[in-house]
Amino acid sequence: MSDTSRLNVIGRPLPRVDALEKVDGKARYVDDYRIEGLVHCAMTLSPHPHAEVLSIRTDEALAVPGVLGVFTAPDVPVNQIGCVFQDQPLLAAERVRFVGDRVALVVAKTRDIARKAAALVKVDYRPLPSVHDAEEALKDVAPKLHAQGNLLAHQKIRFGDAAACLAACDVVVEHEFEVNYQEHAYLEPQGALAVPEAGGGVTIAGSMQCPFYVQSGVARALGLDRNRVRVEQAVTGGGFGGKEEYPSEVAALAALAALATGRPAKLVFSRAEDFQISTKRHRMRMRYKVGADREGKLQAIYVTQFVDSGGYAGLSTVVAERANTTAAGPYFFPNAHVDTFIVYTNNLLGGAFRGFGNPQVTFAIEGMMERLAARLGMDPVELRRKNLLSEGMPLICGQALPPSAPSRDVLDTLAQRSDFDRLRAEALEFNRTHRFRRKGVGLALSMYGCCLHAGGQHLEGSGALVQVRADGSVEVNIGGTELGQGAFTVVAQIAAETLGADYARVRVLPTDTRMVADSGPTVASRTTIMSGNAVRAASLQIRSRLVELAASMLGCPSREVEVGNGAYRQVPVDPPALRPEVSASAPSPVTIDHPSSTISQANVRFPDLCMEAFRRKLHLAASGWYAPPPKPWDKDTGQGIAYSVYCFTGNVAVVEVDLIGGLVKVEKVFAVHDVGQVLNPVTLEGQVHGGIVQGMGWALSENLVLDKGRCLNPGFTDYLIPSSLDMPQMDATFVEEPYPDGPFGAKGIGEPSLISVPTAVALAAGDACGQLPDRLPVTPETVLRWTAKDGNGQ
């Protein structure tokens, strides 16, 4: 493959093939890119949840015309792809630990040939006992999946003396909650393209959230220096966490094939494969005990929770950190005891998903607040208001809640905006007059730590490169990625606002590991804060140079130069009598002699300023870097500074329940979010709408069904995500209390937009049926069990 054709693969638009061609005598529609020498990959996957690999025979697969190679564990230079722990082989060698564990990789001239040959790889397995429940996996009699046993990690919170306090509380409520998996349902399945480069390197393009994760994972597995692995994010149709750590596995397989064959290699999952073998929202079981006094003041919380990691660790311990730290929700508890057990099973792989462990514990703590309110005979909204955290109060990790924490404003705005009392009264009246339909109203709050937990703070730095061209146009590179959340829009706004440039002429380029330093992952609602601050830092360096230039052109001190509305202008800051005289050696106002220039004694347009800067050989490019202060953390007690800042959210949901069929229709969802300072209300509202819909799905219909670790509904026919016909009315409101360390005061929204939605919807469904839910999702079968239990609709 020539260097010229290689350059045509990455970084340039490629001609598409849209045509019908004959394959095995049948017409097939082809929609692919013309890439010289492209080969395709397919995987041989384990059908067993747990088995010993006795032998692998590849002769039949290799005999298929068009097959270029079959690769197994010995062909991988460093056969490890685990993200946090080195517990996961890229290709299984001696044992498989879940249905879908990869055993072999087939490379062929077409995708069809590769898949046909992958089915012909003969693997001799010896099935082993499997375990499919996290608590069962911790028993001595359970099969051991890894050398250290099935307990991956035990995380703790020790704050005060919860056990002693509970013994003395006036009221104690105890309950168990369970939540099922959730599939990400991103637009395109997992996929990557790898291109071999001169000197033994590789360039990768793929659908991903975290190019630097991919760079690190591929370099390690293939025994390469990181500077030989270039990763560029392709246009990505949503990630929601599912394209955080997992694309490293896809990319490593494609890169293995590319380097082995010397040809560009592509691996794209089918949707069924994606369902079975990629990561999911973690299944969790949570046992809560909450104590309060007679007036409803919370006194203690005691939590034991089990996180089902699946066959390998992935990001399970990182997800669990958030569930562990925020198990008490947005409420003040003077005493807390939390045990979080992260456990290996032979189930699907758990991983990152929007909310990152927080939606699970929000469902539990909000359910406990409802139960406690019922026990005390209190209004549940007033119980919440009485116990909300506010700035300066200690969290259960001992951290004083930092500034920008308008929790009460969020609750009050939510109650007023939804007219919550009226909604409840209308639901009661509707239910009094309807026999087979019921209405319900649910309210839920949450607290979310923005950016990375203290345990992951080594990844928190974020970089940016800003370049201003001679014509006043601007190019921006960031380490974060665009997933449809509007990140590029916001950082373009930040650059334009800081520089005084025209927003329409700011271009944010695709994320590329060549352009900026390792900026960590695009997760944890951190992109606005981290990449935004990095862009602002770079832009401020350029702006300072332009301010000095503008001062020389305007004949004034630099302190009198104001930036805004596409121009640098003189705004005197000293009274005339106090203003220093301009000496004979001071620069005189400059006239620019190109036709489009517009300059007056007190005003110079940004494009003219840039042109003059280039004429004077000024450097109008800068790298920016942002990292928050260190966060001390004691993992043995779960005490320290967990997150740099927190967001508070609230939702009210109104539903109608069909008691005959068990169907729940979400009619309206109100959302109130604390976002710091609003930078772009349109993109914020878009994030809220997406979070509402995705949260509704997990609450009601998205129910992955497993049989011994095998997914029985690996597609959108039986795994039901909300459709356009299911959309409720949505009302979004933003509470603004600027975050001092955010770019222009902004915080994040991507994950908070979902977190309390499933709980509000589930509580509304329960309210309609006179029940308090303790399992997600609330399926029609759940509703029918409720109605059978209390006789509704009979």
mmCIF file of N, CA, C and O in Angstrom, residues 323-382:
data_model
loop_
_atom_site.group_PDB
_atom_site.id
_atom_site.type_symbol
_atom_site.label_atom_id
_atom_site.label_comp_id
_atom_site.label_asym_id
_atom_site.label_seq_id
_atom_site.Cartn_x
_atom_site.Cartn_y
_atom_site.Cartn_z
ATOM 1 N N ALA A 323 -21.042 5.250 43.054
ATOM 2 C CA ALA A 323 -22.179 4.699 43.796
ATOM 3 C C ALA A 323 -21.887 4.678 45.290
ATOM 4 O O ALA A 323 -22.768 4.942 46.121
ATOM 5 N N ASN A 324 -20.670 4.371 45.648
ATOM 6 C CA ASN A 324 -20.258 4.308 47.045
ATOM 7 C C ASN A 324 -20.296 5.694 47.691
ATOM 8 O O ASN A 324 -20.868 5.883 48.770
ATOM 9 N N THR A 325 -19.740 6.678 46.997
ATOM 10 C CA THR A 325 -19.586 8.020 47.561
ATOM 11 C C THR A 325 -20.905 8.770 47.632
ATOM 12 O O THR A 325 -21.116 9.572 48.554
ATOM 13 N N THR A 326 -21.801 8.535 46.680
ATOM 14 C CA THR A 326 -23.063 9.294 46.634
ATOM 15 C C THR A 326 -24.266 8.443 47.026
ATOM 16 O O THR A 326 -25.391 8.737 46.639
ATOM 17 N N ALA A 327 -24.036 7.401 47.826
ATOM 18 C CA ALA A 327 -25.124 6.503 48.226
ATOM 19 C C ALA A 327 -26.192 7.218 49.043
ATOM 20 O O ALA A 327 -27.337 6.764 49.094
ATOM 21 N N ALA A 328 -25.846 8.336 49.668
ATOM 22 C CA ALA A 328 -26.808 9.070 50.493
ATOM 23 C C ALA A 328 -27.553 10.140 49.713
ATOM 24 O O ALA A 328 -28.382 10.859 50.284
ATOM 25 N N GLY A 329 -27.276 10.257 48.405
ATOM 26 C CA GLY A 329 -27.979 11.243 47.605
ATOM 27 C C GLY A 329 -27.671 12.659 48.052
ATOM 28 O O GLY A 329 -26.606 12.938 48.620
ATOM 29 N N PRO A 330 -28.608 13.596 47.830
ATOM 30 C CA PRO A 330 -28.358 15.006 48.141
ATOM 31 C C PRO A 330 -28.718 15.383 49.575
ATOM 32 O O PRO A 330 -29.055 16.544 49.848
ATOM 33 N N TYR A 331 -28.647 14.439 50.502
ATOM 34 C CA TYR A 331 -29.135 14.649 51.858
ATOM 35 C C TYR A 331 -27.999 14.575 52.882
ATOM 36 O O TYR A 331 -27.009 13.851 52.695
ATOM 37 N N PHE A 332 -28.187 15.293 53.998
ATOM 38 C CA PHE A 332 -27.188 15.309 55.064
ATOM 39 C C PHE A 332 -27.473 14.194 56.061
ATOM 40 O O PHE A 332 -28.561 14.112 56.641
ATOM 41 N N PHE A 333 -26.498 13.354 56.236
ATOM 42 C CA PHE A 333 -26.525 12.311 57.258
ATOM 43 C C PHE A 333 -25.305 12.509 58.160
ATOM 44 O O PHE A 333 -24.165 12.436 57.673
ATOM 45 N N PRO A 334 -25.485 12.732 59.455
ATOM 46 C CA PRO A 334 -24.325 12.891 60.339
ATOM 47 C C PRO A 334 -23.580 11.588 60.599
ATOM 48 O O PRO A 334 -22.457 11.622 61.114
ATOM 49 N N ASN A 335 -24.193 10.458 60.230
ATOM 50 C CA ASN A 335 -23.548 9.158 60.410
ATOM 51 C C ASN A 335 -23.823 8.300 59.174
ATOM 52 O O ASN A 335 -24.967 8.222 58.709
ATOM 53 N N ALA A 336 -22.780 7.659 58.657
ATOM 54 C CA ALA A 336 -22.950 6.847 57.451
ATOM 55 C C ALA A 336 -21.971 5.679 57.457
ATOM 56 O O ALA A 336 -20.809 5.812 57.851
ATOM 57 N N HIS A 337 -22.492 4.530 57.029
ATOM 58 C CA HIS A 337 -21.684 3.317 56.883
ATOM 59 C C HIS A 337 -22.098 2.679 55.555
ATOM 60 O O HIS A 337 -23.248 2.270 55.395
ATOM 61 N N VAL A 338 -21.157 2.621 54.603
ATOM 62 C CA VAL A 338 -21.452 2.071 53.287
ATOM 63 C C VAL A 338 -20.411 1.008 52.956
ATOM 64 O O VAL A 338 -19.206 1.250 53.098
ATOM 65 N N ASP A 339 -20.894 -0.144 52.537
ATOM 66 C CA ASP A 339 -20.033 -1.204 52.018
ATOM 67 C C ASP A 339 -20.463 -1.499 50.589
ATOM 68 O O ASP A 339 -21.628 -1.854 50.347
ATOM 69 N N THR A 340 -19.538 -1.365 49.659
ATOM 70 C CA THR A 340 -19.814 -1.628 48.250
ATOM 71 C C THR A 340 -18.893 -2.752 47.788
ATOM 72 O O THR A 340 -17.665 -2.598 47.809
ATOM 73 N N PHE A 341 -19.494 -3.862 47.390
ATOM 74 C CA PHE A 341 -18.735 -5.025 46.952
ATOM 75 C C PHE A 341 -18.834 -5.137 45.433
ATOM 76 O O PHE A 341 -19.939 -5.223 44.879
ATOM 77 N N ILE A 342 -17.690 -5.131 44.766
ATOM 78 C CA ILE A 342 -17.643 -5.280 43.315
ATOM 79 C C ILE A 342 -17.217 -6.715 43.033
ATOM 80 O O ILE A 342 -16.150 -7.165 43.501
ATOM 81 N N VAL A 343 -18.056 -7.451 42.286
ATOM 82 C CA VAL A 343 -17.945 -8.905 42.261
ATOM 83 C C VAL A 343 -17.884 -9.419 40.824
ATOM 84 O O VAL A 343 -18.654 -8.994 39.951
ATOM 85 N N TYR A 344 -16.967 -10.375 40.585
ATOM 86 C CA TYR A 344 -16.919 -11.091 39.315
ATOM 87 C C TYR A 344 -18.059 -12.108 39.254
ATOM 88 O O TYR A 344 -18.315 -12.839 40.226
ATOM 89 N N THR A 345 -18.750 -12.171 38.112
ATOM 90 C CA THR A 345 -19.717 -13.229 37.813
ATOM 91 C C THR A 345 -19.504 -13.669 36.369
ATOM 92 O O THR A 345 -18.657 -13.111 35.660
ATOM 93 N N ASN A 346 -20.298 -14.617 35.914
ATOM 94 C CA ASN A 346 -20.244 -15.042 34.509
ATOM 95 C C ASN A 346 -21.330 -14.376 33.678
ATOM 96 O O ASN A 346 -21.797 -14.924 32.681
ATOM 97 N N ASN A 347 -21.712 -13.168 34.077
ATOM 98 C CA ASN A 347 -22.743 -12.413 33.367
ATOM 99 C C ASN A 347 -22.114 -11.451 32.361
ATOM 100 O O ASN A 347 -20.904 -11.439 32.142
ATOM 101 N N LEU A 348 -22.966 -10.621 31.767
ATOM 102 C CA LEU A 348 -22.502 -9.582 30.852
ATOM 103 C C LEU A 348 -21.530 -8.648 31.554
ATOM 104 O O LEU A 348 -21.565 -8.491 32.778
ATOM 105 N N LEU A 349 -20.693 -7.998 30.765
ATOM 106 C CA LEU A 349 -19.724 -7.066 31.320
ATOM 107 C C LEU A 349 -20.411 -5.766 31.739
ATOM 108 O O LEU A 349 -21.140 -5.150 30.958
ATOM 109 N N GLY A 350 -20.173 -5.356 32.973
ATOM 110 C CA GLY A 350 -20.636 -4.049 33.422
ATOM 111 C C GLY A 350 -19.618 -2.992 33.053
ATOM 112 O O GLY A 350 -18.414 -3.262 33.007
ATOM 113 N N GLY A 351 -20.083 -1.797 32.779
ATOM 114 C CA GLY A 351 -19.156 -0.737 32.400
ATOM 115 C C GLY A 351 -19.761 0.634 32.588
ATOM 116 O O GLY A 351 -20.768 0.812 33.287
ATOM 117 N N ALA A 352 -19.139 1.616 31.958
ATOM 118 C CA ALA A 352 -19.612 2.991 32.067
ATOM 119 C C ALA A 352 -20.967 3.142 31.395
ATOM 120 O O ALA A 352 -21.221 2.577 30.337
ATOM 121 N N PHE A 353 -21.840 3.911 32.026
ATOM 122 C CA PHE A 353 -23.124 4.286 31.433
ATOM 123 C C PHE A 353 -23.557 5.592 32.079
ATOM 124 O O PHE A 353 -23.394 5.773 33.285
ATOM 125 N N ARG A 354 -24.109 6.453 31.276
ATOM 126 C CA ARG A 354 -24.573 7.775 31.693
ATOM 127 C C ARG A 354 -25.102 7.775 33.134
ATOM 128 O O ARG A 354 -26.103 7.147 33.441
ATOM 129 N N GLY A 355 -24.403 8.467 34.004
ATOM 130 C CA GLY A 355 -24.750 8.500 35.420
ATOM 131 C C GLY A 355 -23.772 7.740 36.276
ATOM 132 O O GLY A 355 -23.583 8.044 37.447
ATOM 133 N N PHE A 356 -23.167 6.660 35.711
ATOM 134 C CA PHE A 356 -21.978 6.039 36.286
ATOM 135 C C PHE A 356 -22.189 5.578 37.734
ATOM 136 O O PHE A 356 -21.459 5.954 38.641
ATOM 137 N N GLY A 357 -23.212 4.751 37.949
ATOM 138 C CA GLY A 357 -23.484 4.229 39.286
ATOM 139 C C GLY A 357 -24.416 5.086 40.109
ATOM 140 O O GLY A 357 -25.009 4.616 41.094
ATOM 141 N N ASN A 358 -24.581 6.342 39.727
ATOM 142 C CA ASN A 358 -25.441 7.246 40.483
ATOM 143 C C ASN A 358 -26.933 6.974 40.278
ATOM 144 O O ASN A 358 -27.706 7.033 41.236
ATOM 145 N N PRO A 359 -27.407 6.654 39.064
ATOM 146 C CA PRO A 359 -28.841 6.367 38.926
ATOM 147 C C PRO A 359 -29.298 5.197 39.787
ATOM 148 O O PRO A 359 -30.429 5.191 40.287
ATOM 149 N N GLN A 360 -28.429 4.195 39.975
ATOM 150 C CA GLN A 360 -28.792 3.040 40.783
ATOM 151 C C GLN A 360 -29.033 3.444 42.242
ATOM 152 O O GLN A 360 -30.054 3.108 42.834
ATOM 153 N N VAL A 361 -28.077 4.184 42.823
ATOM 154 C CA VAL A 361 -28.236 4.554 44.234
ATOM 155 C C VAL A 361 -29.287 5.640 44.406
ATOM 156 O O VAL A 361 -29.914 5.741 45.478
ATOM 157 N N THR A 362 -29.511 6.458 43.365
ATOM 158 C CA THR A 362 -30.597 7.447 43.443
ATOM 159 C C THR A 362 -31.940 6.748 43.569
ATOM 160 O O THR A 362 -32.807 7.169 44.364
ATOM 161 N N PHE A 363 -32.130 5.673 42.811
ATOM 162 C CA PHE A 363 -33.366 4.903 42.922
ATOM 163 C C PHE A 363 -33.559 4.392 44.347
ATOM 164 O O PHE A 363 -34.663 4.432 44.895
ATOM 165 N N ALA A 364 -32.473 3.954 44.971
ATOM 166 C CA ALA A 364 -32.577 3.408 46.327
ATOM 167 C C ALA A 364 -32.821 4.496 47.360
ATOM 168 O O ALA A 364 -33.745 4.392 48.180
ATOM 169 N N ILE A 365 -32.027 5.559 47.364
ATOM 170 C CA ILE A 365 -32.175 6.565 48.422
ATOM 171 C C ILE A 365 -33.487 7.325 48.282
ATOM 172 O O ILE A 365 -34.144 7.645 49.286
ATOM 173 N N GLU A 366 -33.928 7.593 47.051
ATOM 174 C CA GLU A 366 -35.213 8.277 46.894
ATOM 175 C C GLU A 366 -36.367 7.362 47.302
ATOM 176 O O GLU A 366 -37.371 7.818 47.877
ATOM 177 N N GLY A 367 -36.236 6.070 47.038
ATOM 178 C CA GLY A 367 -37.238 5.131 47.527
ATOM 179 C C GLY A 367 -37.278 5.095 49.047
ATOM 180 O O GLY A 367 -38.357 4.966 49.655
ATOM 181 N N MET A 368 -36.127 5.211 49.680
ATOM 182 C CA MET A 368 -36.089 5.249 51.145
ATOM 183 C C MET A 368 -36.726 6.519 51.689
ATOM 184 O O MET A 368 -37.406 6.484 52.726
ATOM 185 N N MET A 369 -36.524 7.636 51.018
ATOM 186 C CA MET A 369 -37.148 8.881 51.477
ATOM 187 C C MET A 369 -38.662 8.787 51.396
ATOM 188 O O MET A 369 -39.384 9.283 52.292
ATOM 189 N N GLU A 370 -39.190 8.149 50.362
ATOM 190 C CA GLU A 370 -40.642 7.955 50.260
ATOM 191 C C GLU A 370 -41.149 7.056 51.389
ATOM 192 O O GLU A 370 -42.190 7.327 51.998
ATOM 193 N N ARG A 371 -40.420 6.001 51.660
ATOM 194 C CA ARG A 371 -40.843 5.073 52.716
ATOM 195 C C ARG A 371 -40.751 5.712 54.097
ATOM 196 O O ARG A 371 -41.620 5.498 54.948
ATOM 197 N N LEU A 372 -39.702 6.499 54.295
ATOM 198 C CA LEU A 372 -39.563 7.183 55.581
ATOM 199 C C LEU A 372 -40.667 8.216 55.773
ATOM 200 O O LEU A 372 -41.240 8.341 56.870
ATOM 201 N N ALA A 373 -40.994 8.950 54.711
ATOM 202 C CA ALA A 373 -42.075 9.936 54.800
ATOM 203 C C ALA A 373 -43.390 9.255 55.156
ATOM 204 O O ALA A 373 -44.170 9.755 55.986
ATOM 205 N N ALA A 374 -43.656 8.102 54.532
ATOM 206 C CA ALA A 374 -44.892 7.368 54.845
ATOM 207 C C ALA A 374 -44.898 6.919 56.303
ATOM 208 O O ALA A 374 -45.934 7.005 56.986
ATOM 209 N N ARG A 375 -43.765 6.435 56.801
ATOM 210 C CA ARG A 375 -43.691 5.981 58.194
ATOM 211 C C ARG A 375 -43.912 7.139 59.169
ATOM 212 O O ARG A 375 -44.559 6.978 60.207
ATOM 213 N N LEU A 376 -43.376 8.319 58.814
ATOM 214 C CA LEU A 376 -43.497 9.481 59.695
ATOM 215 C C LEU A 376 -44.810 10.235 59.504
ATOM 216 O O LEU A 376 -45.150 11.114 60.310
ATOM 217 N N GLY A 377 -45.539 9.930 58.435
ATOM 218 C CA GLY A 377 -46.745 10.685 58.125
ATOM 219 C C GLY A 377 -46.435 12.091 57.650
ATOM 220 O O GLY A 377 -47.220 13.019 57.836
ATOM 221 N N MET A 378 -45.273 12.267 56.986
ATOM 222 C CA MET A 378 -44.848 13.572 56.495
ATOM 223 C C MET A 378 -45.034 13.667 54.988
ATOM 224 O O MET A 378 -45.041 12.658 54.288
ATOM 225 N N ASP A 379 -45.157 14.896 54.507
ATOM 226 C CA ASP A 379 -45.129 15.122 53.067
ATOM 227 C C ASP A 379 -43.722 14.802 52.573
ATOM 228 O O ASP A 379 -42.736 15.324 53.111
ATOM 229 N N PRO A 380 -43.576 13.944 51.560
ATOM 230 C CA PRO A 380 -42.229 13.557 51.109
ATOM 231 C C PRO A 380 -41.404 14.723 50.572
ATOM 232 O O PRO A 380 -40.173 14.695 50.657
ATOM 233 N N VAL A 381 -42.057 15.737 50.009
ATOM 234 C CA VAL A 381 -41.312 16.901 49.540
ATOM 235 C C VAL A 381 -40.734 17.670 50.714
ATOM 236 O O VAL A 381 -39.574 18.112 50.696
ATOM 237 N N GLU A 382 -41.536 17.824 51.779
ATOM 238 C CA GLU A 382 -41.051 18.536 52.954
ATOM 239 C C GLU A 382 -39.942 17.757 53.655
ATOM 240 O O GLU A 382 -39.005 18.354 54.196
#
